[in-house]
PDB file of C-alpha atoms and ligand atoms in Angstrom:
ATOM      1  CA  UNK A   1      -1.939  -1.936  29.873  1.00 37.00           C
ATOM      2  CA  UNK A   2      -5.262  -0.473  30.524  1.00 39.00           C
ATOM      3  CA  UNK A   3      -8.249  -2.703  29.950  1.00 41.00           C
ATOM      4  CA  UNK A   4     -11.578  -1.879  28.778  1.00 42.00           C
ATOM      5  CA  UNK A   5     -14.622  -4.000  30.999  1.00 46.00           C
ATOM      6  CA  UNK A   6     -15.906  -6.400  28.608  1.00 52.00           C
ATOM      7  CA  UNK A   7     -18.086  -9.370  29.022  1.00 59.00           C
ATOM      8  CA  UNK A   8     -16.314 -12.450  30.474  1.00 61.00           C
ATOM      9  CA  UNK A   9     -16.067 -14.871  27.590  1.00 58.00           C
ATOM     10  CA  UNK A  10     -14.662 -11.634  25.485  1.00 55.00           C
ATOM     11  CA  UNK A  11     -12.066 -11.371  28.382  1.00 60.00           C
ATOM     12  CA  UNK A  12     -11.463 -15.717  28.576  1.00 62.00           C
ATOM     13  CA  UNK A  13     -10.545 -15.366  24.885  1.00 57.00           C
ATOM     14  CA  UNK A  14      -9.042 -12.443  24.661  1.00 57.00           C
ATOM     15  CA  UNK A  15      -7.047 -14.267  28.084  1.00 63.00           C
ATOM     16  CA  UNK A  16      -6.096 -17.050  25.856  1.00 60.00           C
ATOM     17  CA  UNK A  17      -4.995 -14.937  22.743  1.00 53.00           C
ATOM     18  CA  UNK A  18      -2.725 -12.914  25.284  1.00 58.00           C
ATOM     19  CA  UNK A  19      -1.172 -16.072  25.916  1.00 57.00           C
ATOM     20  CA  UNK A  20      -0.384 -17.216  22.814  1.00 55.00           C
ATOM     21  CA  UNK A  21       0.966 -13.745  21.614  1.00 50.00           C
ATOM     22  CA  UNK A  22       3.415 -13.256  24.589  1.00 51.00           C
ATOM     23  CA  UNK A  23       4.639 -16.589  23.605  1.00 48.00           C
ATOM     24  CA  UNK A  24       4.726 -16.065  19.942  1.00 48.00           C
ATOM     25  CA  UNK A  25       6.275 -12.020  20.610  1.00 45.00           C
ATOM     26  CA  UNK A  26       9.564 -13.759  22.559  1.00 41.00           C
ATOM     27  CA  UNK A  27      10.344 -15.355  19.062  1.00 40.00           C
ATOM     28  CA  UNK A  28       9.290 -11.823  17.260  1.00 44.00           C
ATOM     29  CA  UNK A  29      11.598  -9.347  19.491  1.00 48.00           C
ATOM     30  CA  UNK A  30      11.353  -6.239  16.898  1.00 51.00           C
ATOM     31  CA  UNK A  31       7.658  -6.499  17.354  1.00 56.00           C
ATOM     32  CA  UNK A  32       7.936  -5.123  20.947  1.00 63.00           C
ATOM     33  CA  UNK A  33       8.799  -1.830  19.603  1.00 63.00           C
ATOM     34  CA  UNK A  34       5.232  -1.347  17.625  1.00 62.00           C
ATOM     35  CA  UNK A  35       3.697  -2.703  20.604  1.00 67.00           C
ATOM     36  CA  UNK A  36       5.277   0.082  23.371  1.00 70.00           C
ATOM     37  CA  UNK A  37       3.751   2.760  20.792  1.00 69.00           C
ATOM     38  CA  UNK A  38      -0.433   1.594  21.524  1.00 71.00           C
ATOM     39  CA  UNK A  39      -0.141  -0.488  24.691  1.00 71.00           C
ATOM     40  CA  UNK A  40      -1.350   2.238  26.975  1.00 69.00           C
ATOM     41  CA  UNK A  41      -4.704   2.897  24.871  1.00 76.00           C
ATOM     42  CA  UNK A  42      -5.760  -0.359  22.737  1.00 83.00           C
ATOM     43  CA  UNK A  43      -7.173  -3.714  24.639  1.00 86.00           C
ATOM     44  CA  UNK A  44      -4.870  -6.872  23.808  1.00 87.00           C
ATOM     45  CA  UNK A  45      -8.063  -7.489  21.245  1.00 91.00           C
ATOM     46  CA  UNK A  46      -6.700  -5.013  19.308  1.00 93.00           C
ATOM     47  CA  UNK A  47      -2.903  -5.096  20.119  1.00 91.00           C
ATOM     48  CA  UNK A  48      -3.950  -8.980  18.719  1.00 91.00           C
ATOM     49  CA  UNK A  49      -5.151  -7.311  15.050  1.00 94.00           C
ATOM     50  CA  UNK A  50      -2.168  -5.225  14.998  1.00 93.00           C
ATOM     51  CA  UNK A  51       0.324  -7.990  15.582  1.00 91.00           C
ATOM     52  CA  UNK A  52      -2.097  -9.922  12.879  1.00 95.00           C
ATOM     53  CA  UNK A  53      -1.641  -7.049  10.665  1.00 96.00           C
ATOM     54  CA  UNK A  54       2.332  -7.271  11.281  1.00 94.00           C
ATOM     55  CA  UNK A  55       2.378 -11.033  10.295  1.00 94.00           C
ATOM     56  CA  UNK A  56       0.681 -10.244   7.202  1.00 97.00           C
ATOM     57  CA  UNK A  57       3.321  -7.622   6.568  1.00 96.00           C
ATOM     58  CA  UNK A  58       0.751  -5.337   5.807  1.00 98.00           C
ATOM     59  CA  UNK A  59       2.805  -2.977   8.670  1.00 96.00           C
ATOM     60  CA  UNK A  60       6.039  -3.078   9.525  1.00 94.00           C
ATOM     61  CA  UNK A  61       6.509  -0.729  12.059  1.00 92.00           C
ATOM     62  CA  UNK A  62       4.605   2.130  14.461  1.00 92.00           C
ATOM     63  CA  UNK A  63       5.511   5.291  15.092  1.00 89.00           C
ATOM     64  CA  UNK A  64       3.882   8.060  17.144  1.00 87.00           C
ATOM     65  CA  UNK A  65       1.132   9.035  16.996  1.00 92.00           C
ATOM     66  CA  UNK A  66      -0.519  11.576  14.238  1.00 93.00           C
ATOM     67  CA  UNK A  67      -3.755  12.815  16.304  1.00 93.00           C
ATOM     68  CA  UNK A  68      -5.792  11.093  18.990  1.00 90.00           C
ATOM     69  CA  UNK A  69      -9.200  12.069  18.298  1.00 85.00           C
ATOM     70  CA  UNK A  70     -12.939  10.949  19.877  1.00 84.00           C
ATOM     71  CA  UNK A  71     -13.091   8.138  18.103  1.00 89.00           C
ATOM     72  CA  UNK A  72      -9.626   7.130  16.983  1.00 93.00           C
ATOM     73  CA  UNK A  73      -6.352   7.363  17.206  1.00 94.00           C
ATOM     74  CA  UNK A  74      -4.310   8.039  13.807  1.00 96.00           C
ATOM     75  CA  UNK A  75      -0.607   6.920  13.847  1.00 95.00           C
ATOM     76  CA  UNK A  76       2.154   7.078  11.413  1.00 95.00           C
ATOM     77  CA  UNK A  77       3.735   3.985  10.286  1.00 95.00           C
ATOM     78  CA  UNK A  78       5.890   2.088   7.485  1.00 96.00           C
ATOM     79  CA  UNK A  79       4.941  -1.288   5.552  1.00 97.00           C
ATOM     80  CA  UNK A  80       8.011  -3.509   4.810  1.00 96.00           C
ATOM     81  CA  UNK A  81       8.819  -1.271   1.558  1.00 97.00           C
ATOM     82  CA  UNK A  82       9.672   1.792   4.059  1.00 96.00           C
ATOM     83  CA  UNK A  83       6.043   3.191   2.335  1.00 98.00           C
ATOM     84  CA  UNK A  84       4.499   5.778   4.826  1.00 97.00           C
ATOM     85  CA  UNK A  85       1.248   4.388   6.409  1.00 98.00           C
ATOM     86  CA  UNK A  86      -1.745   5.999   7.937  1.00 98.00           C
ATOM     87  CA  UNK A  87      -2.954   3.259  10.357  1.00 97.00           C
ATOM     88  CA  UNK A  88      -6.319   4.239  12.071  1.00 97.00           C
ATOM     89  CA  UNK A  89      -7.074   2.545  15.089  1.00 96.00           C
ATOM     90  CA  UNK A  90     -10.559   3.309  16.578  1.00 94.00           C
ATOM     91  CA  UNK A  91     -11.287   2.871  20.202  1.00 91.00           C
ATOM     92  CA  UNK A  92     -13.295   0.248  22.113  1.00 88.00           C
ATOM     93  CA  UNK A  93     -13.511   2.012  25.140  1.00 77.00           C
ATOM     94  CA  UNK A  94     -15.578   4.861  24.804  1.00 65.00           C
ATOM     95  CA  UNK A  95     -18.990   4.684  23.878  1.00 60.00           C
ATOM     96  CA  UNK A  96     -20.824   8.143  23.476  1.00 65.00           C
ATOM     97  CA  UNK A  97     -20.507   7.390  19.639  1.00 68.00           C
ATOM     98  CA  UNK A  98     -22.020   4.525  19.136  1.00 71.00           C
ATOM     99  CA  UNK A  99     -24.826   5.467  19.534  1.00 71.00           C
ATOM    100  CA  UNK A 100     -24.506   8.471  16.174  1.00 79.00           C
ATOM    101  CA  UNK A 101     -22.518   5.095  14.757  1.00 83.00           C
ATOM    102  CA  UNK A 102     -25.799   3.221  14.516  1.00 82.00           C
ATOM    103  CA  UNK A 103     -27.715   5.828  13.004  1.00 80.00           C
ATOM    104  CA  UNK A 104     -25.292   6.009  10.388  1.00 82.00           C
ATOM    105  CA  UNK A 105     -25.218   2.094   9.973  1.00 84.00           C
ATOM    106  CA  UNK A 106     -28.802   1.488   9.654  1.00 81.00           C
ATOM    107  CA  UNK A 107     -30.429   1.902   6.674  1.00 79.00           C
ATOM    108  CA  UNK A 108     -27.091   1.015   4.884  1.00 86.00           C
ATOM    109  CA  UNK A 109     -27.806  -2.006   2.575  1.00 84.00           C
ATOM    110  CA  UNK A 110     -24.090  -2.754   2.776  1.00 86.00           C
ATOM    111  CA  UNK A 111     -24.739  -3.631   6.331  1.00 85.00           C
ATOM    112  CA  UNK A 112     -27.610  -5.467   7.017  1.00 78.00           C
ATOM    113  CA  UNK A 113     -27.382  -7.979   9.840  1.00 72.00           C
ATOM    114  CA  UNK A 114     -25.326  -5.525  12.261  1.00 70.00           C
ATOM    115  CA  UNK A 115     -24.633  -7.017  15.766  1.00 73.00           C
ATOM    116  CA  UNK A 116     -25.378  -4.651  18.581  1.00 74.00           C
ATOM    117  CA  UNK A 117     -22.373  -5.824  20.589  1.00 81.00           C
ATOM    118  CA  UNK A 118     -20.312  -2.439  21.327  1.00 81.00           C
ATOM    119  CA  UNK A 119     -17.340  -3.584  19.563  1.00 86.00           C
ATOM    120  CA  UNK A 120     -18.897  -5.123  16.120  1.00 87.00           C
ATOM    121  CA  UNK A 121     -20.418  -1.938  16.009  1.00 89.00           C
ATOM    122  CA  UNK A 122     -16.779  -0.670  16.211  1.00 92.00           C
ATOM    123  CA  UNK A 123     -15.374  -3.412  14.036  1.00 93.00           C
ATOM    124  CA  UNK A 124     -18.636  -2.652  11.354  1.00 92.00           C
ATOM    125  CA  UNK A 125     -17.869   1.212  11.325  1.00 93.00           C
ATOM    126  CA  UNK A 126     -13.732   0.421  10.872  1.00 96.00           C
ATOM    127  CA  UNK A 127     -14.945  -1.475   7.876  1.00 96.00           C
ATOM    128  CA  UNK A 128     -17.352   0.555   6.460  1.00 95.00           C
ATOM    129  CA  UNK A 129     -14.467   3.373   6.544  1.00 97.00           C
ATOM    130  CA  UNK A 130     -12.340   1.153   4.436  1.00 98.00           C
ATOM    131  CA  UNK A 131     -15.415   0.279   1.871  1.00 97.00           C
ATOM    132  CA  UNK A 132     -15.588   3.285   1.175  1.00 97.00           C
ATOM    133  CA  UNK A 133     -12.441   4.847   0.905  1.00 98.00           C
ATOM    134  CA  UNK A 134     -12.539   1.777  -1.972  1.00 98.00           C
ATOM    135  CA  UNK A 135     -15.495   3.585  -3.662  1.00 97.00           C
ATOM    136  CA  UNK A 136     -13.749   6.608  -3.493  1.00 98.00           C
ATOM    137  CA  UNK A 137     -10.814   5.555  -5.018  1.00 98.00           C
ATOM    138  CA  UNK A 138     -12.689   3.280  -8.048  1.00 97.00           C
ATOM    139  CA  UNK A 139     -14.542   6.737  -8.120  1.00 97.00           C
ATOM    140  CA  UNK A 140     -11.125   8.862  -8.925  1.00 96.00           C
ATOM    141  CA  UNK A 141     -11.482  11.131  -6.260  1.00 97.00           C
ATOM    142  CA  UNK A 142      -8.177  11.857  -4.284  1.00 97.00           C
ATOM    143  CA  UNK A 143      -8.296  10.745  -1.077  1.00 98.00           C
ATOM    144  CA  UNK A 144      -5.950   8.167   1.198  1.00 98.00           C
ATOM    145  CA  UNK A 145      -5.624   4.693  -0.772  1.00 98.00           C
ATOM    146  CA  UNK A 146      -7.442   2.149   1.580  1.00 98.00           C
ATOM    147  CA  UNK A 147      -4.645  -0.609   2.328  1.00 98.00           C
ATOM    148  CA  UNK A 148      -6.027  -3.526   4.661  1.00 98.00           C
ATOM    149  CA  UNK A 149      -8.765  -3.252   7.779  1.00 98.00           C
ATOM    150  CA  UNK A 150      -8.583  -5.796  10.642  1.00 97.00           C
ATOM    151  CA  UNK A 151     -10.834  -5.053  13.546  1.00 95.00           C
ATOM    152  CA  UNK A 152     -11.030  -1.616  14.560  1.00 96.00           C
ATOM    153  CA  UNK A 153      -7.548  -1.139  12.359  1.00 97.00           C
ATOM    154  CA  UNK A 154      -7.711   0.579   9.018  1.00 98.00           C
ATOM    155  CA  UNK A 155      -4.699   0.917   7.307  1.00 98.00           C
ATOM    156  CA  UNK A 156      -4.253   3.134   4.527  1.00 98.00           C
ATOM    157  CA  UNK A 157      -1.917   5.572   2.469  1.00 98.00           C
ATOM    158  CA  UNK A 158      -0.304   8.292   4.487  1.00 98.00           C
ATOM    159  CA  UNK A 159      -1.164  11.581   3.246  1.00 98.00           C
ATOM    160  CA  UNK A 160       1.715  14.055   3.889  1.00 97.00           C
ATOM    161  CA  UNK A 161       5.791  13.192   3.963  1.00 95.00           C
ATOM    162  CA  UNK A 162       8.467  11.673   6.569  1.00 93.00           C
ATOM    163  CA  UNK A 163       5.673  11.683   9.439  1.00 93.00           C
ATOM    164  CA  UNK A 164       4.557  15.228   8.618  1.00 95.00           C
ATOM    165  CA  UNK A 165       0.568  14.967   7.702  1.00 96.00           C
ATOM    166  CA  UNK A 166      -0.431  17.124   5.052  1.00 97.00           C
ATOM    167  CA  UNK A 167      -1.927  20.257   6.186  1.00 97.00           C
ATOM    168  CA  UNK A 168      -5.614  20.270   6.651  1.00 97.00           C
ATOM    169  CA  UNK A 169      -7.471  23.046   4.544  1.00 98.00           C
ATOM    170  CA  UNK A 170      -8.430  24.996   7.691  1.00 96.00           C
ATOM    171  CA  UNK A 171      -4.712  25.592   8.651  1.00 96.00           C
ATOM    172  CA  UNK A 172      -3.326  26.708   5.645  1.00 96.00           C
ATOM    173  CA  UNK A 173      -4.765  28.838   2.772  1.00 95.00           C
ATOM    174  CA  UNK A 174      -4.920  27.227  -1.172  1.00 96.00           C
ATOM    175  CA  UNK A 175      -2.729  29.375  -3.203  1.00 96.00           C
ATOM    176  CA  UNK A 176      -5.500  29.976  -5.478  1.00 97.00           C
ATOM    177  CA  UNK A 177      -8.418  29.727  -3.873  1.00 97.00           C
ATOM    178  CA  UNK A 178     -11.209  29.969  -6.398  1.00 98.00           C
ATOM    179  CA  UNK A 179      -9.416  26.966  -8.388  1.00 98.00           C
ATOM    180  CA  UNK A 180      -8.954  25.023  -4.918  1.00 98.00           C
ATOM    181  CA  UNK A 181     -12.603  25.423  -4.347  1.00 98.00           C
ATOM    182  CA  UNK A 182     -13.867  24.117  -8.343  1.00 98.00           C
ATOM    183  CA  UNK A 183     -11.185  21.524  -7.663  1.00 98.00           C
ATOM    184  CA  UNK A 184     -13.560  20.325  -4.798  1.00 98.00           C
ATOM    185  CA  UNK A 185     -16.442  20.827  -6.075  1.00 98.00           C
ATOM    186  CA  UNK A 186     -15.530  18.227  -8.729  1.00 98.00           C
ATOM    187  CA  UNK A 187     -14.801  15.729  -5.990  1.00 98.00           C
ATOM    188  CA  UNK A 188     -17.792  16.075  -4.475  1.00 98.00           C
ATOM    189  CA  UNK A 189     -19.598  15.337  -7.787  1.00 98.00           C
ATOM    190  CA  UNK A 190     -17.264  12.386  -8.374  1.00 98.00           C
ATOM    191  CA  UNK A 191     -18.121  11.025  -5.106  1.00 98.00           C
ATOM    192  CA  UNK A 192     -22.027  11.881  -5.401  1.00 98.00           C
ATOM    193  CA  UNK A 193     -22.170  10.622  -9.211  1.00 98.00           C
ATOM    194  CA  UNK A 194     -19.507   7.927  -9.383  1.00 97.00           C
ATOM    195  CA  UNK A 195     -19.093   6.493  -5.808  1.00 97.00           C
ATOM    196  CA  UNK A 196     -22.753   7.492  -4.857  1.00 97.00           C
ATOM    197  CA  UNK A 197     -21.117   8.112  -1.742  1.00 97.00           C
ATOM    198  CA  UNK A 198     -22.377  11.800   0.472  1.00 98.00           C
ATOM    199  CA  UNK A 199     -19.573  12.630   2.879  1.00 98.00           C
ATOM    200  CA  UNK A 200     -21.411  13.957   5.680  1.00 97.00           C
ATOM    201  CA  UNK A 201     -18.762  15.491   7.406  1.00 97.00           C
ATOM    202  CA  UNK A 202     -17.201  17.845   4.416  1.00 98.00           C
ATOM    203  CA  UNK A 203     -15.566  20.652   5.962  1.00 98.00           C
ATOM    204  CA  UNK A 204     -12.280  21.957   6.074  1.00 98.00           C
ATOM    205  CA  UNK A 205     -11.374  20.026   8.945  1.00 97.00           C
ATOM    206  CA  UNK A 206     -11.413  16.455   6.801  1.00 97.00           C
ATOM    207  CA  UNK A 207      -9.678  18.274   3.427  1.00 98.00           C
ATOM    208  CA  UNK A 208      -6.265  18.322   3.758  1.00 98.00           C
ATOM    209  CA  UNK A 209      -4.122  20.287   1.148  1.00 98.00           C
ATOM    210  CA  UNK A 210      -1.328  18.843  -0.314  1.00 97.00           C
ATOM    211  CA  UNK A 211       0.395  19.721  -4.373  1.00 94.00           C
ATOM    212  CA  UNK A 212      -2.361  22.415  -3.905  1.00 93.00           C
ATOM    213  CA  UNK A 213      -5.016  19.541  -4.446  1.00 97.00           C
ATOM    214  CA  UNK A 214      -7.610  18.672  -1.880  1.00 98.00           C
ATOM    215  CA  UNK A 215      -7.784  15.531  -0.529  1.00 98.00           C
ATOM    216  CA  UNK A 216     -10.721  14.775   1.268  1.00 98.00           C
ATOM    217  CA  UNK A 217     -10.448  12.040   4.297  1.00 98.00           C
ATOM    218  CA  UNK A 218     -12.427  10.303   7.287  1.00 97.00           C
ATOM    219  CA  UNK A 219     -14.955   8.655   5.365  1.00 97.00           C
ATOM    220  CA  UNK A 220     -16.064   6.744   7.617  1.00 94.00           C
ATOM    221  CA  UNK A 221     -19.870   8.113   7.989  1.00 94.00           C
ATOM    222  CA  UNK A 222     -20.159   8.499   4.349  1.00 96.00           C
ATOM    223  CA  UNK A 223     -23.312   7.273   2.897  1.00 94.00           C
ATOM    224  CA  UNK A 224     -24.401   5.485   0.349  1.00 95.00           C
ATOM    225  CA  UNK A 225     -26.921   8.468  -1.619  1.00 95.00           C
ATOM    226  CA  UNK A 226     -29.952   6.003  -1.357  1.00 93.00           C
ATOM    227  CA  UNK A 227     -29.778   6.605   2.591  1.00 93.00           C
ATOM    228  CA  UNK A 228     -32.506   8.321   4.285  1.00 91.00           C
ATOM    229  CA  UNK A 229     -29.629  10.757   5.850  1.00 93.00           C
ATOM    230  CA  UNK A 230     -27.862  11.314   2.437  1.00 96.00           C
ATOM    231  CA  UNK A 231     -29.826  14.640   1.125  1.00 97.00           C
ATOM    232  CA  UNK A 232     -29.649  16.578   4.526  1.00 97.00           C
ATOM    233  CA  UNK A 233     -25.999  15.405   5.052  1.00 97.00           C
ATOM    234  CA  UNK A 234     -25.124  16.565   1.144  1.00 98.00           C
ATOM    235  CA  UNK A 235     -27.119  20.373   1.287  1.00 98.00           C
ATOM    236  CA  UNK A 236     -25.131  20.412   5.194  1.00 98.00           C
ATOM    237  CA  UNK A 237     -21.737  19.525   3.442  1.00 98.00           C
ATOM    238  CA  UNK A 238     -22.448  21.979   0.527  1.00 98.00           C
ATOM    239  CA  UNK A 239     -23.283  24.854   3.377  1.00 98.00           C
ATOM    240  CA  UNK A 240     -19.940  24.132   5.189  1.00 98.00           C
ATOM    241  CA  UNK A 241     -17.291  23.781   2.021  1.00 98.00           C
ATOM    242  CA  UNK A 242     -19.414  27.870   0.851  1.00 98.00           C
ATOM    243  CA  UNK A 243     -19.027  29.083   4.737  1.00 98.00           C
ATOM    244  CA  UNK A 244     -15.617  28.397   4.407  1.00 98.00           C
ATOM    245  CA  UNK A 245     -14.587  29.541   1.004  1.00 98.00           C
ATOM    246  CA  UNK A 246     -16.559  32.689   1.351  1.00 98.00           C
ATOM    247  CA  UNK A 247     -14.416  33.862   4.149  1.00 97.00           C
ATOM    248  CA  UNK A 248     -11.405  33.297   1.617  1.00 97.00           C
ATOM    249  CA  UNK A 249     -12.945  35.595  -0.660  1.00 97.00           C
ATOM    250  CA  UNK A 250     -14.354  33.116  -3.071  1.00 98.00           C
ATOM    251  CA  UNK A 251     -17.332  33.652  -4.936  1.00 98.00           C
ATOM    252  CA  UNK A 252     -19.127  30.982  -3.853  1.00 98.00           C
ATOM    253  CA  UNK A 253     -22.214  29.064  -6.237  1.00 98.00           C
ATOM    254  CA  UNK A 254     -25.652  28.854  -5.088  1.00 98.00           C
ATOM    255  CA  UNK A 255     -25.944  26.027  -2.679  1.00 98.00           C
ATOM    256  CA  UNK A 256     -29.657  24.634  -4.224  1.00 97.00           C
ATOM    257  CA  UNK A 257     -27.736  24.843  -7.909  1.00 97.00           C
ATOM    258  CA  UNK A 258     -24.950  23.010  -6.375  1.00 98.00           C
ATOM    259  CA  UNK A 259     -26.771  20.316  -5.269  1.00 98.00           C
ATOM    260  CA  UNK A 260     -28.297  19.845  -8.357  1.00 98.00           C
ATOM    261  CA  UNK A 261     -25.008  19.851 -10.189  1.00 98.00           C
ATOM    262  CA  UNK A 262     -23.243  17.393  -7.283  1.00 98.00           C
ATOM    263  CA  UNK A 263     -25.837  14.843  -7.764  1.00 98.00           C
ATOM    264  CA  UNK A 264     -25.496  15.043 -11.882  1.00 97.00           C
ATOM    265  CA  UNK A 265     -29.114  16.397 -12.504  1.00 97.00           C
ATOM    266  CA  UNK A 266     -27.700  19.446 -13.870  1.00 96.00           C
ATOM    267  CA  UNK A 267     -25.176  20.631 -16.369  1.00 94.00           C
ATOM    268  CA  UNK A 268     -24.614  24.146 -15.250  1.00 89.00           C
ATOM    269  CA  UNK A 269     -22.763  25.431 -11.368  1.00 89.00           C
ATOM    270  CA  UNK A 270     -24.096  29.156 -12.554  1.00 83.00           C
TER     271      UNK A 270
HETATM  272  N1  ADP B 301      -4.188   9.064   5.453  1.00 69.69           N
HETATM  273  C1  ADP B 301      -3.714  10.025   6.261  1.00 69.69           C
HETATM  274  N2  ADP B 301      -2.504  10.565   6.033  1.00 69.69           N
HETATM  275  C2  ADP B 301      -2.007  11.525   6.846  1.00 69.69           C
HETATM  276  N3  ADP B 301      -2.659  12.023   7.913  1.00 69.69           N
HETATM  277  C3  ADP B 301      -3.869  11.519   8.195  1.00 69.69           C
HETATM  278  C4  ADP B 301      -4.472  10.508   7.389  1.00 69.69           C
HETATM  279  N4  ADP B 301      -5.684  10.214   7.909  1.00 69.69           N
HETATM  280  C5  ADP B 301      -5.837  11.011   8.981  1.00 69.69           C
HETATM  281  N5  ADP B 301      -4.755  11.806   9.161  1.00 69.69           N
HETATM  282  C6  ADP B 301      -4.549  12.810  10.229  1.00 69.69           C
HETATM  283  O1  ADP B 301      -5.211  12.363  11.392  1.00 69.69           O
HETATM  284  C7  ADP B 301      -6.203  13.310  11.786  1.00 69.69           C
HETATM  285  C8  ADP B 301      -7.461  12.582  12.268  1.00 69.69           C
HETATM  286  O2  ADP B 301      -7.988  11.777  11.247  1.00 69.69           O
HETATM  287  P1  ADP B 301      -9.534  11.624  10.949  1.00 69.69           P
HETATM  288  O3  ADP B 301      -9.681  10.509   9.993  1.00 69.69           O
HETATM  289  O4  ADP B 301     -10.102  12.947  10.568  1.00 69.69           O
HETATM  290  O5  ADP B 301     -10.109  11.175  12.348  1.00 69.69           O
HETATM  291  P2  ADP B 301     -11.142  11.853  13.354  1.00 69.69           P
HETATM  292  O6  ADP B 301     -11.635  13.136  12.771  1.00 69.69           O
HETATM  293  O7  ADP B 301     -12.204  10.826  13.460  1.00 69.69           O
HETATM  294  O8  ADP B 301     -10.340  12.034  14.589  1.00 69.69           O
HETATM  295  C9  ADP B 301      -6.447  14.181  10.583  1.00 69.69           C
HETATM  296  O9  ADP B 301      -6.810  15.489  10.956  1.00 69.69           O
HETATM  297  C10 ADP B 301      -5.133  14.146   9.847  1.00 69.69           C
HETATM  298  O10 ADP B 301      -4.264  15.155  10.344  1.00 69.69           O
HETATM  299 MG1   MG B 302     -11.758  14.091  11.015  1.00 69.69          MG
END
């Protein structure tokens, strides 16, 4: 198991958790199999919150893995029920993101007393994810169901069928465009008006497509629209989501009306 360097006392404790867990996984043989699936990236820290997550029988088991990304790793899993999972896990290890992670952070109200130890900041951003794919959801926008968060684990509702992901809007075309497009423009209002979330990273990388519906995903730098970030972040989402449908052949709105109509300050797209 590869380890990441961390400060003693995180390594005593995290010694001493190891401990108890090999003890506890000789009683809990099945276990081993969810384990064999992370072991080679994820710190016993986190191996610890998974476990924790399968005593809670919030998961019941791991498969492979869906996409191993900068910042996480997305695998495809099952809770108890044999309901497909989306389980999240974002890494400890690597630390060229914290750094945009804190920017994000700050200047959220959610988050005010943030500890600047690398891995709060990793356990704070893992939460924030799941806050607001909660706001999101209250909001009626479709988008993965947020199920439980533990450290840097987020679990939430897979997206997709029998391990297959849905497909993400830049690898296959909407059947009907120009309704795919209003379709997400209403999201985005939702999320602006009702959630007063911006997502910040709207493009169609983080849409997937699935019953010819977008559902938007990886919420996790959305912002609260009373952050400093939120306007730039909304007109740069708004410029992305016209790029893209342009080159479909849509006839996209005009982005400064758009805005407008996003934030609920206008009645009309046109
Ligand atoms: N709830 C989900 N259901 C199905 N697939 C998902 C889900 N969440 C993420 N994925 C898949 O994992 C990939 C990476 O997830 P994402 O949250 O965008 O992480 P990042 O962009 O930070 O690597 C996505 O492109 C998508 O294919
Ligand atoms: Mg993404």
């Amino acid at each position: 198991m590869h380890l990441v360097s961390t400060p003693e006392r995180i390594e005593k404790k995290a010694d001493a958790i190891q401990r108890r867990y090999e003890e506890e996984s000789l009683m809990l043989d099945k276990d081993q199999e969810e384990f064999k699936v992370i072991e080679e990236v994820f710190d016993r820290l986190t191996l610890e919150g998974v476990y924790k997550l399968i005593r809670k029988k919030v998961i019941d088991r791991i498969y492979g893995v869906i996409k191993s990304g900068k910042e996480a790793r997305v695998y495809w899993g099952q809770d108890p029920k044999g309901v497909e999972l989306a389980i999240k896990i974002y890494y400890t290890s690597t630390s060229d993101f914290r750094r945009g992670m804190i920017k994000y952070i700050k200047g959220d109200r959610r988050f005010k007393r943030v500890s600047k130890s690398p891995r709060s900041i990793i356990y704070t951003w893992t939460q924030k994810e799941y806050k607001n794919l909660q706001l999101v959801e209250e909001a009626g926008v479709n988008a993965p169901r947020p199920i439980a968060f533990h450290r840097n684990i987020l679990v939430m509702t897979f997206i997709g069928e029998d391990g297959i992901p849905a497909p993400l809007l830049r690898e296959v075309d909407p059947i009907d465009p120009d309704d795919f497009y209003i379709k997400l423009l209403n999201d985005m209002r939702l999320l602006f008006t009702k959630s007063k979330l911006v997502h910040g990273d709207l493009s169609e990388y983080n849409v997937m497509v699935w019953e010819d519906v977008p559902v938007i995903f990886d919420v996790s730098q959305a912002l609260l629209s009373t952050h400093p970030l939120a306007e730039s972040l909304l007109q740069r989402d708004i410029a992305n989501v016209n790029t893209y449908f342009k080159r479909l052949g849509v006839e996209v709105f005009d982005a400064s009306k758009m805005e407008l109509w996003i934030k609920g300050e206008s009645e009309n797209l046109s």
